Coordinates of C-alpha atoms in Angstrom, one line a residue:
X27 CA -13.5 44.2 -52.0
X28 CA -13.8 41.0 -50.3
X29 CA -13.2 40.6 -46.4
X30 CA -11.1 37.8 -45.2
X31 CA -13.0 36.2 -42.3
X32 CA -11.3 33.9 -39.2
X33 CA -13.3 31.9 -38.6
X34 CA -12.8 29.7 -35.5
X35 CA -15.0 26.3 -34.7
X36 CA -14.7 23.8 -31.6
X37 CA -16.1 21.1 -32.1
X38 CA -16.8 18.9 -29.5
X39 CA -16.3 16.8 -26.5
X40 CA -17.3 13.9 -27.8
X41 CA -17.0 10.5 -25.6
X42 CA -14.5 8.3 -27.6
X43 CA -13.6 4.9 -26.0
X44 CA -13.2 6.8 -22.5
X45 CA -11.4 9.8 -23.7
X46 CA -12.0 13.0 -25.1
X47 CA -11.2 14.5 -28.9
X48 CA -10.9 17.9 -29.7
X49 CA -11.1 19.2 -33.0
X50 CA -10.1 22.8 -33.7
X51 CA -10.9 24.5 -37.4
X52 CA -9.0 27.9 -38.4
X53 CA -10.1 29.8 -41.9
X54 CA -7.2 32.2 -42.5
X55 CA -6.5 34.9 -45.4
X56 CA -6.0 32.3 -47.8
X57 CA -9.1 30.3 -47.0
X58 CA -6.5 27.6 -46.1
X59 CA -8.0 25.5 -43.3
X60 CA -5.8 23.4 -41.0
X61 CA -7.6 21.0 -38.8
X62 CA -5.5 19.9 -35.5
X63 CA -7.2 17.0 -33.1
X64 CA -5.6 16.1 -29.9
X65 CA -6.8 12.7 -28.0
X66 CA -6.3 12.4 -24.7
X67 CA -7.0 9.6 -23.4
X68 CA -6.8 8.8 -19.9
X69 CA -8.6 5.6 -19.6
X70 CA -5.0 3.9 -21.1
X71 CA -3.3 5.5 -18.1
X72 CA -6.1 4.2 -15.5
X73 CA -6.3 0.9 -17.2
X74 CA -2.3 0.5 -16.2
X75 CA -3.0 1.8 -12.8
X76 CA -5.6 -0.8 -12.2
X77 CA -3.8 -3.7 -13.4
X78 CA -0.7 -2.6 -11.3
X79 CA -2.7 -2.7 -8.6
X80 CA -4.1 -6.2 -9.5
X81 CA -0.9 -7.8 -10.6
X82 CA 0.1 -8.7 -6.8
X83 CA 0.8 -12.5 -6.5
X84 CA -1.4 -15.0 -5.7
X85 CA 1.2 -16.1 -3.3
X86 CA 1.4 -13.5 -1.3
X87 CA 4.2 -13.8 1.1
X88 CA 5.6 -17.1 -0.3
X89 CA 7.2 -14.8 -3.1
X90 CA 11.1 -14.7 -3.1
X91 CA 12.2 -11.2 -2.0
X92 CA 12.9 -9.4 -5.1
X93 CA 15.4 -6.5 -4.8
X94 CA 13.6 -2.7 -4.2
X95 CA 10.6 -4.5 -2.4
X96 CA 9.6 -2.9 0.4
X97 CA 10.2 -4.3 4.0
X98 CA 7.7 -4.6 6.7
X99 CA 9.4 -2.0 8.6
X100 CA 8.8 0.7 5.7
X101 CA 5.6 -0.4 4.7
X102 CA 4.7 0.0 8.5
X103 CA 6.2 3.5 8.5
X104 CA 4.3 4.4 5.1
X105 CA 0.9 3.1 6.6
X106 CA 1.8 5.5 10.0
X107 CA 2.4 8.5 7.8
X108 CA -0.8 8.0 5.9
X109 CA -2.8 7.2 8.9
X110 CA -0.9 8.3 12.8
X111 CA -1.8 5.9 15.1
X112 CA 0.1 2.6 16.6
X113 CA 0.5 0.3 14.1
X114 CA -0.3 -3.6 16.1
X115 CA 0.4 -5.7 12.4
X116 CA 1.6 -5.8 9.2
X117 CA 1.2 -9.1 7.1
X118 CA 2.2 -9.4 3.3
X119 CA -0.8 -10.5 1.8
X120 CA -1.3 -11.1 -2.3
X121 CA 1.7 -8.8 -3.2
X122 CA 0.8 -5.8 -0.6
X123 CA 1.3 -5.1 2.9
X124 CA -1.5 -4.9 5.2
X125 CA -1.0 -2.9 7.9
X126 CA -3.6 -3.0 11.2
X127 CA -3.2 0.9 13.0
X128 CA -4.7 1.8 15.8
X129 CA -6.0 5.9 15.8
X130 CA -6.5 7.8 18.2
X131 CA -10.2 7.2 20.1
X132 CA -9.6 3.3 19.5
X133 CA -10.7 3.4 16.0
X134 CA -8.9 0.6 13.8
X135 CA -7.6 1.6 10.2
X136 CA -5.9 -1.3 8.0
X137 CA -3.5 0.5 5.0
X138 CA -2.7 -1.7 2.2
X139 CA 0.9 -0.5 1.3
X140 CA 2.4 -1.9 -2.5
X141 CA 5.3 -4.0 -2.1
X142 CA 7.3 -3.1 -4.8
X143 CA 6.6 0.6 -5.0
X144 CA 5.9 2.0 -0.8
X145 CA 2.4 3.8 -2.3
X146 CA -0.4 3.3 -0.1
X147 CA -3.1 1.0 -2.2
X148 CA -6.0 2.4 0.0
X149 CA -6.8 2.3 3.5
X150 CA -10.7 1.8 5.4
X151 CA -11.8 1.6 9.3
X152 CA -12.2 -1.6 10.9
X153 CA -14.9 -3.1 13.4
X154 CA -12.3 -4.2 16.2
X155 CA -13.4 -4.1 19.7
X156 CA -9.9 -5.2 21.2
X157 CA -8.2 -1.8 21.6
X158 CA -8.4 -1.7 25.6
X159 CA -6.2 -5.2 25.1
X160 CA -4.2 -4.0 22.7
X161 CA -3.2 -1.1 24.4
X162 CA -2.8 -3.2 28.1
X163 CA -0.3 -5.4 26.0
X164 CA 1.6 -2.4 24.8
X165 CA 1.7 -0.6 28.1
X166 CA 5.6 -0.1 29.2
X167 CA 6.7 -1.2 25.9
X168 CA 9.2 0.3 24.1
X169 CA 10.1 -1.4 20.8
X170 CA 7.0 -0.4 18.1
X171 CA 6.5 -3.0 15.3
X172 CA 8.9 -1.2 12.9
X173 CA 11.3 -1.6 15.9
X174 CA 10.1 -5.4 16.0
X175 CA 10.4 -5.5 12.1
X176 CA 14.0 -4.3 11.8
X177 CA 15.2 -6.5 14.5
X178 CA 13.3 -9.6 13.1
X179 CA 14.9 -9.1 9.6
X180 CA 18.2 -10.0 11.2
X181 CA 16.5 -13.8 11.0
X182 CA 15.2 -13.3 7.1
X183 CA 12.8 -11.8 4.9
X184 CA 10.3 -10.6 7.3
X185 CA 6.4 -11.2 6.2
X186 CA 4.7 -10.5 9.0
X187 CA 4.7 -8.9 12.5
X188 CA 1.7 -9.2 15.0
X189 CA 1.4 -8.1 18.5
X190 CA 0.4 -11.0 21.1
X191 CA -1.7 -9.4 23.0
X192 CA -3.0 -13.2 24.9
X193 CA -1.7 -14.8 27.7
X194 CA 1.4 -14.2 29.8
X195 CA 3.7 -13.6 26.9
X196 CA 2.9 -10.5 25.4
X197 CA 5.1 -9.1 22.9
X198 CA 5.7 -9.2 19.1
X199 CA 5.5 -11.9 17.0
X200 CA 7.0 -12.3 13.5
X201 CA 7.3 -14.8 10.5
X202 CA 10.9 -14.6 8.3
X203 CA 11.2 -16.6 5.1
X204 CA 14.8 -17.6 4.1
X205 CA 15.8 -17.5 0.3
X206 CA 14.7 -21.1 0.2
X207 CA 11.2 -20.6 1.0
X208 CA 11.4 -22.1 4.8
X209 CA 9.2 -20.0 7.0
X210 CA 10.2 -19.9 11.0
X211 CA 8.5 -17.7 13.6
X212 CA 10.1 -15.9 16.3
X213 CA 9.5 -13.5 19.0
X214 CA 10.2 -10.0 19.7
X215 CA 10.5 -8.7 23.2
X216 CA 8.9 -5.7 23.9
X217 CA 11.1 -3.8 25.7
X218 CA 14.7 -5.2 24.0
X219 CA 14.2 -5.8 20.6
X220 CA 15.8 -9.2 21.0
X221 CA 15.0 -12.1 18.7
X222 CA 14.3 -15.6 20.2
X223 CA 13.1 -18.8 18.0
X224 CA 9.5 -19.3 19.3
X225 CA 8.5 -22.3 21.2
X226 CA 5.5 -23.5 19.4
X227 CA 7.4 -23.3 16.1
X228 CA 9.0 -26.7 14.2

């Protein structure tokens, strides 16, 4: 009398075009075989990724606000929770944010934040040497530059907030664009929040 035999065969881990095929054999009673292979392939899903990341525009900030898009004031706040510090800028720059924080032991971080989805891109340490400046400028302040953000957007599409940390007028700067396109600066003070046209602007 004949014994039925099971036999079971994996075959593989074989490398095709980035992802990985798995064939599985099964021999049953009736010598019926069925033969069942899976692809995964990841590389599809981290080809998409990439070109997400890639398909910023060219023009940066000049882009039209498009409704969902982040603001500066949450891209600030999504750079802070990836990276706690004092965040001194954030500048829309080929379709992210990028946001300048300043850590704890004076170390400098800039977060690129997407604009259309809040993710952080990636974030590396800076070689600044300004902190003790940046932190004189900031001393008895009490609007941050989400605070400087939010009151700025009153004005227009805020693209970018920067601390002044020169001269005899330190505070926050930031750059609106109107639906048109037109770009105006204005300032921020420090310690109000209020919005004033600034000089050197035409």
């Amino acid at each position: 009398m004949k014994r039925n035999i099971v036999i079971a065969v994996v075959t593989a881990a074989a490398l095709v075009g980035g992802g990985t095929a798995t064939a599985l054999a099964v021999a049953g009673d009736d010598d019926d075989s069925t033969s069942v292979t899976r692809t995964d392939d990841d590389r599809d899903d981290r080809g998409e990724e990439r070109s997400d990341d890639r398909d910023g525009d060219d023009d940066g900030a000049v882009r039209a606000a498009a409704p969902g898009d982040v603001t500066a004031a949450e891209a600030i706040t999504a750079a802070l929770k990836h990276t706690p510090g004092t965040a001194v800028s954030a500048e829309l720059d080929d379709g992210s944010w990028e946001v300048d924080v300043l850590a704890e032991g004076d170390t400098w971080h800039t977060v690129r934040i997407a604009r259309d989805s809040g993710k952080v891109l990636g974030a590396q340490k800076d070689d600044e040497d300004d902190a003790a400046e940046v932190r004189a400028a900031l001393k008895g302040a009490s609007v941050t530059a989400e605070d400087a953000a939010k009151a700025a957007a009153a004005k227009g599409t805020v693209v970018s907030v920067d601390l002044d940390d020169d001269g005899g007028d330190k505070g926050w700067e930031a750059e609106t664009r109107a639906s048109g396109g037109d770009a105006r600066d204005w300032n921020v003070d420090p310690k109000t929040a209020s919005v004033t046209p600034d000089r050197d602007d035409d």
